């Protein structure tokens, strides 16, 4: 028997966006455990805005697990929060609101800033560095910053070690800003992996005494880009059948549900979706071929392929919860008939 360190991860009850929480328990197994072997566990919901003090137990139901290469015999266990009966989803459990996602593929592009002492990494103590221009996909100490490069490389390896379907990294437009992409066949899979990738990044940064800033416009109303989390999506129908009429009906449904989408696309998004810095205004839905100034960007390949393929909703922001984002996208898609 081997003693495994099981790191149970869950999302707390903070609004508008939840925080990651995690705690470890040690269990013995013959070999690396299967998901079914991982027990339900409990925690004090009164400390996470998920219960009142008088009756504070909440349950953690393992839903996906990954090897943790930073720890000897480590396992990362992503969980859903359940009521004390262990079967009823807690109100904060948005993963449980995702409609059947059979055939849905999601790719999330997570942008974020590294922060040191309350300032973006690489910014001088006062004032600003040279303006945006050379940083996007840049190379060299002044462009990318040596610690940042080290962290993103290490994070990439941690994700790959865990079996997360990490698809790439790039330095972003603002200094101290980076991006990584996670793709999953199944919205729950993609969203679970995004949350665990965020966890790995935050935990890694502890060691470098650097914070991850997910706010969508940390530098406010300046000429520094905000951070998004573009949501690329497709369904089996969109990939295999599609068609112009269906596409137009789908875009009409996205337009009609604008408020419901914006409500879950991350806080303070009106500060970011202004119409500047490669964004569309938050209160006006638009779509366009290869248009980075539209709400939804339609790839060239989609049109060439008779309106089949994937679409990119550029509105979700860096602080958004991928469970809630995927849930709303699938809800709107399901309102459009496919016959
Ligand atoms: P850009 O920065 O130009 O918007 P990225 O390469 O950063 O593009 O992100 C594109 C994302 O689209 C990737 O995460 C990729 O996995 C995702 N993607 C590609 N094909 C599909 C598809 N059929 N369904 C859903 N997502 C897809
Ligand atoms: Mn205790
Ligand atoms: Mn990208
Ligand atoms: Mn980007
Ligand atoms: Mn994009």
mmCIF file of C-alpha atoms and ligand atoms in Angstrom:
data_model
loop_
_atom_site.group_PDB
_atom_site.id
_atom_site.type_symbol
_atom_site.label_atom_id
_atom_site.label_comp_id
_atom_site.label_asym_id
_atom_site.label_seq_id
_atom_site.Cartn_x
_atom_site.Cartn_y
_atom_site.Cartn_z
ATOM 1 C CA UNK A 1 0.000 0.000 0.000
ATOM 2 C CA UNK A 2 1.095 3.558 -0.712
ATOM 3 C CA UNK A 3 0.032 6.695 1.125
ATOM 4 C CA UNK A 4 -1.306 9.223 -1.386
ATOM 5 C CA UNK A 5 -1.682 12.941 -0.729
ATOM 6 C CA UNK A 6 -5.138 13.836 -2.017
ATOM 7 C CA UNK A 7 -5.608 17.561 -2.571
ATOM 8 C CA UNK A 8 -9.380 18.118 -2.680
ATOM 9 C CA UNK A 9 -10.160 21.305 -4.630
ATOM 10 C CA UNK A 10 -13.465 23.149 -4.735
ATOM 11 C CA UNK A 11 -15.000 26.550 -5.452
ATOM 12 C CA UNK A 12 -16.220 28.599 -2.505
ATOM 13 C CA UNK A 13 -19.441 30.610 -2.179
ATOM 14 C CA UNK A 14 -18.025 34.076 -2.889
ATOM 15 C CA UNK A 15 -19.819 36.160 -5.506
ATOM 16 C CA UNK A 16 -19.656 37.317 -8.210
ATOM 17 C CA UNK A 17 -16.745 34.942 -8.719
ATOM 18 C CA UNK A 18 -15.741 32.010 -6.566
ATOM 19 C CA UNK A 19 -12.255 31.361 -5.211
ATOM 20 C CA UNK A 20 -10.400 28.075 -5.290
ATOM 21 C CA UNK A 21 -10.021 26.269 -1.994
ATOM 22 C CA UNK A 22 -8.055 23.115 -1.303
ATOM 23 C CA UNK A 23 -7.124 20.813 1.557
ATOM 24 C CA UNK A 24 -5.189 17.588 1.807
ATOM 25 C CA UNK A 25 -6.074 14.189 3.157
ATOM 26 C CA UNK A 26 -3.847 11.122 3.203
ATOM 27 C CA UNK A 27 -5.294 7.782 2.056
ATOM 28 C CA UNK A 28 -3.726 4.432 1.282
ATOM 29 C CA UNK A 29 -4.185 2.713 -2.077
ATOM 30 C CA UNK A 30 -2.512 -0.197 -3.841
ATOM 31 C CA UNK A 31 -1.723 2.063 -6.792
ATOM 32 C CA UNK A 32 -2.779 5.434 -8.216
ATOM 33 C CA UNK A 33 -6.466 5.592 -7.249
ATOM 34 C CA UNK A 34 -9.381 5.612 -9.680
ATOM 35 C CA UNK A 35 -11.961 8.388 -9.373
ATOM 36 C CA UNK A 36 -14.440 5.877 -7.921
ATOM 37 C CA UNK A 37 -12.003 5.023 -5.122
ATOM 38 C CA UNK A 38 -11.841 8.618 -3.886
ATOM 39 C CA UNK A 39 -14.208 9.129 -0.953
ATOM 40 C CA UNK A 40 -16.683 11.950 -0.426
ATOM 41 C CA UNK A 41 -15.223 14.376 2.124
ATOM 42 C CA UNK A 42 -16.570 17.314 4.134
ATOM 43 C CA UNK A 43 -15.550 20.861 5.018
ATOM 44 C CA UNK A 44 -16.683 23.806 7.103
ATOM 45 C CA UNK A 45 -18.985 25.749 4.807
ATOM 46 C CA UNK A 46 -19.338 28.596 7.310
ATOM 47 C CA UNK A 47 -15.763 29.627 6.497
ATOM 48 C CA UNK A 48 -16.351 29.756 2.737
ATOM 49 C CA UNK A 49 -19.757 31.500 2.525
ATOM 50 C CA UNK A 50 -21.441 28.166 1.863
ATOM 51 C CA UNK A 51 -23.264 27.555 5.159
ATOM 52 C CA UNK A 52 -24.377 29.136 8.425
ATOM 53 C CA UNK A 53 -22.340 28.452 11.554
ATOM 54 C CA UNK A 54 -25.065 26.336 13.193
ATOM 55 C CA UNK A 55 -25.118 23.684 10.492
ATOM 56 C CA UNK A 56 -21.915 24.146 8.594
ATOM 57 C CA UNK A 57 -21.054 20.841 6.961
ATOM 58 C CA UNK A 58 -20.821 20.716 3.181
ATOM 59 C CA UNK A 59 -19.727 17.727 1.148
ATOM 60 C CA UNK A 60 -16.988 17.397 -1.463
ATOM 61 C CA UNK A 61 -17.780 14.986 -4.280
ATOM 62 C CA UNK A 62 -14.756 14.113 -6.435
ATOM 63 C CA UNK A 63 -15.539 14.626 -10.135
ATOM 64 C CA UNK A 64 -12.105 14.526 -11.829
ATOM 65 C CA UNK A 65 -8.591 13.766 -10.661
ATOM 66 C CA UNK A 66 -5.052 14.361 -11.872
ATOM 67 C CA UNK A 67 -1.549 13.343 -10.845
ATOM 68 C CA UNK A 68 0.294 16.155 -9.022
ATOM 69 C CA UNK A 69 3.934 16.046 -10.073
ATOM 70 C CA UNK A 70 4.991 18.625 -7.471
ATOM 71 C CA UNK A 71 4.271 16.267 -4.592
ATOM 72 C CA UNK A 72 5.426 12.751 -3.879
ATOM 73 C CA UNK A 73 2.348 10.554 -4.472
ATOM 74 C CA UNK A 74 0.236 13.646 -5.028
ATOM 75 C CA UNK A 75 -3.268 13.695 -6.510
ATOM 76 C CA UNK A 76 -5.332 16.779 -7.407
ATOM 77 C CA UNK A 77 -9.022 16.041 -6.870
ATOM 78 C CA UNK A 78 -11.494 18.486 -8.402
ATOM 79 C CA UNK A 79 -14.781 18.356 -6.480
ATOM 80 C CA UNK A 80 -18.372 19.532 -6.669
ATOM 81 C CA UNK A 81 -19.849 20.963 -3.466
ATOM 82 C CA UNK A 82 -22.904 19.029 -2.295
ATOM 83 C CA UNK A 83 -25.453 19.431 0.503
ATOM 84 C CA UNK A 84 -24.972 17.227 3.586
ATOM 85 C CA UNK A 85 -26.998 14.438 1.904
ATOM 86 C CA UNK A 86 -24.110 14.106 -0.546
ATOM 87 C CA UNK A 87 -26.400 14.034 -3.602
ATOM 88 C CA UNK A 88 -28.085 17.459 -3.824
ATOM 89 C CA UNK A 89 -25.847 20.085 -5.460
ATOM 90 C CA UNK A 90 -25.143 23.113 -3.252
ATOM 91 C CA UNK A 91 -26.473 26.439 -4.615
ATOM 92 C CA UNK A 92 -22.881 27.538 -5.318
ATOM 93 C CA UNK A 93 -22.238 24.435 -7.413
ATOM 94 C CA UNK A 94 -22.534 25.832 -10.946
ATOM 95 C CA UNK A 95 -20.890 22.811 -12.537
ATOM 96 C CA UNK A 96 -24.117 20.975 -11.769
ATOM 97 C CA UNK A 97 -26.068 23.509 -13.886
ATOM 98 C CA UNK A 98 -24.313 22.523 -17.125
ATOM 99 C CA UNK A 99 -26.730 20.849 -19.535
ATOM 100 C CA UNK A 100 -25.733 17.568 -21.076
ATOM 101 C CA UNK A 101 -22.531 18.512 -22.882
ATOM 102 C CA UNK A 102 -22.125 15.427 -25.022
ATOM 103 C CA UNK A 103 -20.304 16.517 -28.180
ATOM 104 C CA UNK A 104 -19.622 20.087 -26.989
ATOM 105 C CA UNK A 105 -16.004 21.195 -27.324
ATOM 106 C CA UNK A 106 -14.662 24.223 -25.475
ATOM 107 C CA UNK A 107 -11.356 26.069 -25.735
ATOM 108 C CA UNK A 108 -10.674 28.796 -23.143
ATOM 109 C CA UNK A 109 -7.917 31.393 -23.557
ATOM 110 C CA UNK A 110 -6.965 32.549 -20.071
ATOM 111 C CA UNK A 111 -5.301 35.959 -19.884
ATOM 112 C CA UNK A 112 -3.929 37.272 -16.597
ATOM 113 C CA UNK A 113 -1.274 39.559 -15.104
ATOM 114 C CA UNK A 114 1.578 38.669 -12.807
ATOM 115 C CA UNK A 115 1.676 41.135 -9.899
ATOM 116 C CA UNK A 116 4.507 41.916 -7.535
ATOM 117 C CA UNK A 117 3.960 44.279 -4.593
ATOM 118 C CA UNK A 118 0.653 45.456 -6.052
ATOM 119 C CA UNK A 119 2.109 46.350 -9.479
ATOM 120 C CA UNK A 120 2.286 44.388 -12.739
ATOM 121 C CA UNK A 121 5.534 42.423 -12.898
ATOM 122 C CA UNK A 122 8.176 44.462 -14.737
ATOM 123 C CA UNK A 123 6.527 47.835 -14.024
ATOM 124 C CA UNK A 124 8.766 50.438 -12.369
ATOM 125 C CA UNK A 125 7.888 51.388 -8.763
ATOM 126 C CA UNK A 126 6.183 54.541 -9.997
ATOM 127 C CA UNK A 127 4.940 55.538 -13.414
ATOM 128 C CA UNK A 128 4.789 53.229 -16.392
ATOM 129 C CA UNK A 129 7.166 51.222 -18.549
ATOM 130 C CA UNK A 130 7.439 51.801 -22.306
ATOM 131 C CA UNK A 131 3.958 51.633 -23.886
ATOM 132 C CA UNK A 132 2.361 48.526 -25.374
ATOM 133 C CA UNK A 133 3.768 47.308 -28.643
ATOM 134 C CA UNK A 134 6.777 45.051 -28.150
ATOM 135 C CA UNK A 135 5.399 42.833 -25.368
ATOM 136 C CA UNK A 136 2.886 40.639 -27.278
ATOM 137 C CA UNK A 137 4.692 37.359 -28.025
ATOM 138 C CA UNK A 138 7.891 39.263 -27.263
ATOM 139 C CA UNK A 139 11.266 37.877 -26.372
ATOM 140 C CA UNK A 140 14.100 39.384 -24.347
ATOM 141 C CA UNK A 141 14.451 40.500 -20.746
ATOM 142 C CA UNK A 142 12.772 43.889 -21.184
ATOM 143 C CA UNK A 143 9.930 42.440 -23.227
ATOM 144 C CA UNK A 144 8.937 39.331 -21.326
ATOM 145 C CA UNK A 145 10.762 39.505 -17.984
ATOM 146 C CA UNK A 146 12.952 36.621 -16.874
ATOM 147 C CA UNK A 147 10.911 35.440 -13.877
ATOM 148 C CA UNK A 148 7.685 35.510 -15.875
ATOM 149 C CA UNK A 149 9.156 33.252 -18.546
ATOM 150 C CA UNK A 150 10.370 30.836 -15.884
ATOM 151 C CA UNK A 151 6.939 30.667 -14.245
ATOM 152 C CA UNK A 152 4.922 30.179 -17.426
ATOM 153 C CA UNK A 153 7.257 27.395 -18.573
ATOM 154 C CA UNK A 154 7.037 25.665 -15.209
ATOM 155 C CA UNK A 155 3.260 26.042 -15.185
ATOM 156 C CA UNK A 156 3.017 24.544 -18.663
ATOM 157 C CA UNK A 157 4.971 21.493 -17.518
ATOM 158 C CA UNK A 158 2.855 21.094 -14.377
ATOM 159 C CA UNK A 159 -0.295 21.099 -16.504
ATOM 160 C CA UNK A 160 1.106 18.585 -18.988
ATOM 161 C CA UNK A 161 2.302 16.351 -16.121
ATOM 162 C CA UNK A 162 -1.241 16.412 -14.737
ATOM 163 C CA UNK A 163 -2.660 15.324 -18.094
ATOM 164 C CA UNK A 164 -4.452 18.649 -18.571
ATOM 165 C CA UNK A 165 -5.119 19.406 -22.219
ATOM 166 C CA UNK A 166 -3.063 22.588 -22.228
ATOM 167 C CA UNK A 167 -2.727 23.920 -25.771
ATOM 168 C CA UNK A 168 -0.258 26.756 -25.566
ATOM 169 C CA UNK A 169 1.103 29.919 -24.003
ATOM 170 C CA UNK A 170 1.904 33.426 -25.173
ATOM 171 C CA UNK A 171 3.082 36.714 -23.735
ATOM 172 C CA UNK A 172 0.211 39.196 -24.040
ATOM 173 C CA UNK A 173 -0.130 42.804 -25.157
ATOM 174 C CA UNK A 174 0.460 44.481 -21.777
ATOM 175 C CA UNK A 175 3.704 44.165 -19.855
ATOM 176 C CA UNK A 176 3.395 41.475 -17.198
ATOM 177 C CA UNK A 177 0.377 39.958 -18.980
ATOM 178 C CA UNK A 178 0.291 36.352 -20.234
ATOM 179 C CA UNK A 179 -2.115 33.792 -21.664
ATOM 180 C CA UNK A 180 -2.573 30.047 -21.713
ATOM 181 C CA UNK A 181 -5.162 27.952 -23.530
ATOM 182 C CA UNK A 182 -7.060 24.874 -22.363
ATOM 183 C CA UNK A 183 -9.172 22.795 -24.742
ATOM 184 C CA UNK A 184 -11.568 19.990 -23.832
ATOM 185 C CA UNK A 185 -13.995 17.688 -25.576
ATOM 186 C CA UNK A 186 -16.871 18.103 -23.132
ATOM 187 C CA UNK A 187 -17.561 21.453 -21.451
ATOM 188 C CA UNK A 188 -17.134 20.008 -17.963
ATOM 189 C CA UNK A 189 -13.774 18.554 -18.906
ATOM 190 C CA UNK A 190 -12.550 21.870 -20.329
ATOM 191 C CA UNK A 191 -13.859 23.860 -17.361
ATOM 192 C CA UNK A 192 -12.491 21.401 -14.748
ATOM 193 C CA UNK A 193 -9.089 21.550 -16.395
ATOM 194 C CA UNK A 194 -9.171 25.358 -16.496
ATOM 195 C CA UNK A 195 -9.877 25.540 -12.769
ATOM 196 C CA UNK A 196 -7.110 23.067 -11.967
ATOM 197 C CA UNK A 197 -4.703 24.938 -14.282
ATOM 198 C CA UNK A 198 -5.545 28.143 -12.398
ATOM 199 C CA UNK A 199 -4.917 26.336 -9.126
ATOM 200 C CA UNK A 200 -1.512 25.113 -10.336
ATOM 201 C CA UNK A 201 -0.567 28.632 -11.459
ATOM 202 C CA UNK A 202 -1.561 30.238 -8.162
ATOM 203 C CA UNK A 203 0.205 27.609 -6.093
ATOM 204 C CA UNK A 204 3.331 27.838 -8.230
ATOM 205 C CA UNK A 205 3.401 31.620 -7.829
ATOM 206 C CA UNK A 206 3.449 31.290 -4.020
ATOM 207 C CA UNK A 207 7.037 30.112 -4.319
ATOM 208 C CA UNK A 208 8.033 33.151 -6.401
ATOM 209 C CA UNK A 209 6.153 35.556 -4.092
ATOM 210 C CA UNK A 210 4.114 36.731 -7.056
ATOM 211 C CA UNK A 211 0.338 37.132 -7.319
ATOM 212 C CA UNK A 212 -1.877 36.192 -10.225
ATOM 213 C CA UNK A 213 -4.178 39.124 -11.012
ATOM 214 C CA UNK A 214 -7.294 37.921 -12.830
ATOM 215 C CA UNK A 215 -9.216 41.197 -12.754
ATOM 216 C CA UNK A 216 -10.296 42.133 -16.286
ATOM 217 C CA UNK A 217 -9.027 45.716 -16.171
ATOM 218 C CA UNK A 218 -6.467 45.954 -13.373
ATOM 219 C CA UNK A 219 -4.923 49.135 -14.774
ATOM 220 C CA UNK A 220 -8.277 50.854 -15.102
ATOM 221 C CA UNK A 221 -9.068 53.331 -17.832
ATOM 222 C CA UNK A 222 -5.587 53.553 -19.337
ATOM 223 C CA UNK A 223 -4.031 52.469 -22.605
ATOM 224 C CA UNK A 224 -3.098 49.114 -21.068
ATOM 225 C CA UNK A 225 -5.104 46.140 -22.333
ATOM 226 C CA UNK A 226 -7.513 44.309 -20.080
ATOM 227 C CA UNK A 227 -7.655 40.537 -19.660
ATOM 228 C CA UNK A 228 -10.201 38.246 -21.239
ATOM 229 C CA UNK A 229 -10.947 34.586 -21.374
ATOM 230 C CA UNK A 230 -12.183 34.045 -24.918
ATOM 231 C CA UNK A 231 -14.488 31.082 -25.129
ATOM 232 C CA UNK A 232 -14.157 29.008 -28.307
ATOM 233 C CA UNK A 233 -16.982 26.524 -28.695
ATOM 234 C CA UNK A 234 -18.550 24.024 -31.039
ATOM 235 C CA UNK A 235 -21.164 21.322 -30.849
ATOM 236 C CA UNK A 236 -21.412 18.153 -32.906
ATOM 237 C CA UNK A 237 -24.164 19.874 -34.925
ATOM 238 C CA UNK A 238 -22.051 22.987 -35.554
ATOM 239 C CA UNK A 239 -19.083 20.902 -36.643
ATOM 240 C CA UNK A 240 -20.938 18.391 -38.807
ATOM 241 C CA UNK A 241 -24.084 20.123 -40.131
ATOM 242 C CA UNK A 242 -24.069 23.859 -39.415
ATOM 243 C CA UNK A 243 -25.314 25.959 -42.345
ATOM 244 C CA UNK A 244 -26.016 29.643 -42.852
ATOM 245 C CA UNK A 245 -29.629 29.546 -41.623
ATOM 246 C CA UNK A 246 -28.684 27.756 -38.411
ATOM 247 C CA UNK A 247 -25.749 30.105 -37.830
ATOM 248 C CA UNK A 248 -27.974 33.160 -38.238
ATOM 249 C CA UNK A 249 -30.590 31.732 -35.877
ATOM 250 C CA UNK A 250 -27.848 30.987 -33.357
ATOM 251 C CA UNK A 251 -26.472 34.526 -33.535
ATOM 252 C CA UNK A 252 -30.015 35.897 -33.081
ATOM 253 C CA UNK A 253 -30.330 33.783 -29.915
ATOM 254 C CA UNK A 254 -27.000 35.111 -28.612
ATOM 255 C CA UNK A 255 -28.220 38.644 -29.286
ATOM 256 C CA UNK A 256 -31.538 38.017 -27.534
ATOM 257 C CA UNK A 257 -29.795 36.543 -24.464
ATOM 258 C CA UNK A 258 -27.138 39.259 -24.223
ATOM 259 C CA UNK A 259 -27.949 40.135 -20.602
ATOM 260 C CA UNK A 260 -27.830 36.500 -19.447
ATOM 261 C CA UNK A 261 -24.418 36.045 -21.050
ATOM 262 C CA UNK A 262 -22.916 39.261 -19.693
ATOM 263 C CA UNK A 263 -24.199 38.334 -16.220
ATOM 264 C CA UNK A 264 -21.866 35.314 -16.093
ATOM 265 C CA UNK A 265 -18.997 36.559 -18.268
ATOM 266 C CA UNK A 266 -17.103 37.983 -15.302
ATOM 267 C CA UNK A 267 -17.383 41.058 -13.051
ATOM 268 C CA UNK A 268 -16.610 44.622 -14.123
ATOM 269 C CA UNK A 269 -16.721 43.604 -17.779
ATOM 270 C CA UNK A 270 -18.133 47.019 -18.788
ATOM 271 C CA UNK A 271 -14.693 48.413 -17.882
ATOM 272 C CA UNK A 272 -13.093 46.073 -20.412
ATOM 273 C CA UNK A 273 -15.725 45.719 -23.161
ATOM 274 C CA UNK A 274 -15.598 49.341 -24.221
ATOM 275 C CA UNK A 275 -15.093 49.050 -27.969
ATOM 276 C CA UNK A 276 -11.371 49.797 -27.565
ATOM 277 C CA UNK A 277 -8.412 47.407 -27.202
ATOM 278 C CA UNK A 278 -9.813 44.683 -29.499
ATOM 279 C CA UNK A 279 -13.187 44.505 -27.744
ATOM 280 C CA UNK A 280 -16.827 45.118 -28.638
ATOM 281 C CA UNK A 281 -19.015 47.292 -26.377
ATOM 282 C CA UNK A 282 -20.605 45.040 -23.748
ATOM 283 C CA UNK A 283 -24.180 46.220 -24.408
ATOM 284 C CA UNK A 284 -24.253 45.724 -28.173
ATOM 285 C CA UNK A 285 -24.014 42.223 -29.634
ATOM 286 C CA UNK A 286 -22.120 41.809 -32.897
ATOM 287 C CA UNK A 287 -20.395 39.135 -34.905
ATOM 288 C CA UNK A 288 -17.919 39.286 -37.723
ATOM 289 C CA UNK A 289 -15.580 37.201 -39.811
ATOM 290 C CA UNK A 290 -12.053 37.351 -38.389
ATOM 291 C CA UNK A 291 -13.170 40.468 -36.499
ATOM 292 C CA UNK A 292 -11.398 40.974 -33.179
ATOM 293 C CA UNK A 293 -13.637 43.969 -32.521
ATOM 294 C CA UNK A 294 -16.823 41.855 -32.521
ATOM 295 C CA UNK A 295 -18.553 40.070 -29.631
ATOM 296 C CA UNK A 296 -18.270 36.797 -31.551
ATOM 297 C CA UNK A 297 -15.440 36.247 -33.987
ATOM 298 C CA UNK A 298 -16.239 33.848 -36.809
ATOM 299 C CA UNK A 299 -13.088 32.154 -38.103
ATOM 300 C CA UNK A 300 -12.474 32.311 -41.862
ATOM 301 C CA UNK A 301 -12.498 28.512 -41.905
ATOM 302 C CA UNK A 302 -16.100 28.510 -40.615
ATOM 303 C CA UNK A 303 -17.431 30.396 -43.652
ATOM 304 C CA UNK A 304 -15.244 28.513 -46.131
ATOM 305 C CA UNK A 305 -16.527 25.262 -44.674
ATOM 306 C CA UNK A 306 -20.225 26.064 -45.334
ATOM 307 C CA UNK A 307 -20.842 27.534 -41.889
ATOM 308 C CA UNK A 308 -19.424 24.575 -40.021
ATOM 309 C CA UNK A 309 -16.828 24.586 -37.252
ATOM 310 C CA UNK A 310 -16.305 26.593 -34.077
ATOM 311 C CA UNK A 311 -17.024 30.146 -32.949
ATOM 312 C CA UNK A 312 -15.181 32.446 -30.560
ATOM 313 C CA UNK A 313 -17.126 34.422 -27.968
ATOM 314 C CA UNK A 314 -14.621 37.140 -27.054
ATOM 315 C CA UNK A 315 -16.645 38.650 -24.224
ATOM 316 C CA UNK A 316 -15.945 36.371 -21.225
ATOM 317 C CA UNK A 317 -13.294 37.924 -19.011
ATOM 318 C CA UNK A 318 -10.285 36.611 -17.182
ATOM 319 C CA UNK A 319 -12.140 36.359 -13.860
ATOM 320 C CA UNK A 320 -15.101 34.484 -15.306
ATOM 321 C CA UNK A 321 -16.093 31.042 -14.059
ATOM 322 C CA UNK A 322 -15.773 28.597 -16.968
ATOM 323 C CA UNK A 323 -18.611 26.458 -15.519
ATOM 324 C CA UNK A 324 -21.045 29.374 -15.645
ATOM 325 C CA UNK A 325 -19.786 30.527 -19.045
ATOM 326 C CA UNK A 326 -20.115 27.076 -20.631
ATOM 327 C CA UNK A 327 -23.478 26.557 -18.945
ATOM 328 C CA UNK A 328 -24.897 29.772 -20.480
ATOM 329 C CA UNK A 329 -23.408 29.132 -23.938
ATOM 330 C CA UNK A 330 -24.957 25.649 -24.009
ATOM 331 C CA UNK A 331 -28.277 26.995 -22.721
ATOM 332 C CA UNK A 332 -28.476 29.507 -25.589
ATOM 333 C CA UNK A 333 -27.409 26.894 -28.126
ATOM 334 C CA UNK A 334 -30.083 24.501 -26.865
ATOM 335 C CA UNK A 335 -32.776 27.158 -27.456
ATOM 336 C CA UNK A 336 -32.148 27.038 -31.212
ATOM 337 C CA UNK A 337 -33.814 24.186 -33.106
ATOM 338 C CA UNK A 338 -31.539 22.051 -35.266
ATOM 339 C CA UNK A 339 -34.041 20.526 -37.718
HETATM 340 P P1 LIG B 1 -6.571 33.430 -30.806
HETATM 341 O O1 LIG B 1 -5.639 34.036 -29.803
HETATM 342 O O2 LIG B 1 -6.212 33.742 -32.224
HETATM 343 O O3 LIG B 1 -8.009 33.745 -30.528
HETATM 344 P P2 LIG B 1 -5.857 30.789 -29.634
HETATM 345 O O4 LIG B 1 -4.987 29.849 -30.410
HETATM 346 O O5 LIG B 1 -5.288 31.452 -28.444
HETATM 347 O O6 LIG B 1 -6.448 31.830 -30.721
HETATM 348 O O7 LIG B 1 -7.162 30.018 -29.149
HETATM 349 C C1 LIG B 1 -8.004 29.303 -30.013
HETATM 350 C C2 LIG B 1 -8.709 28.240 -29.220
HETATM 351 O O8 LIG B 1 -9.751 27.640 -29.999
HETATM 352 C C3 LIG B 1 -7.816 27.103 -28.783
HETATM 353 O O9 LIG B 1 -7.915 26.962 -27.375
HETATM 354 C C4 LIG B 1 -8.421 25.885 -29.489
HETATM 355 O O10 LIG B 1 -8.334 24.731 -28.714
HETATM 356 C C5 LIG B 1 -9.873 26.287 -29.657
HETATM 357 N N1 LIG B 1 -10.556 25.496 -30.689
HETATM 358 C C6 LIG B 1 -10.060 25.094 -31.873
HETATM 359 N N2 LIG B 1 -10.974 24.332 -32.536
HETATM 360 C C7 LIG B 1 -12.068 24.251 -31.746
HETATM 361 C C8 LIG B 1 -13.365 23.597 -31.870
HETATM 362 N N3 LIG B 1 -13.703 22.886 -32.942
HETATM 363 N N4 LIG B 1 -14.227 23.733 -30.828
HETATM 364 C C9 LIG B 1 -13.920 24.469 -29.764
HETATM 365 N N5 LIG B 1 -12.729 25.098 -29.591
HETATM 366 C C10 LIG B 1 -11.807 24.997 -30.571
HETATM 367 MN MN1 LIG B 2 -10.307 20.536 11.740
HETATM 368 MN MN1 LIG B 3 -5.265 33.494 -27.802
HETATM 369 MN MN1 LIG B 4 -5.102 36.762 -25.959
HETATM 370 MN MN1 LIG B 5 -8.976 34.509 -28.879
#
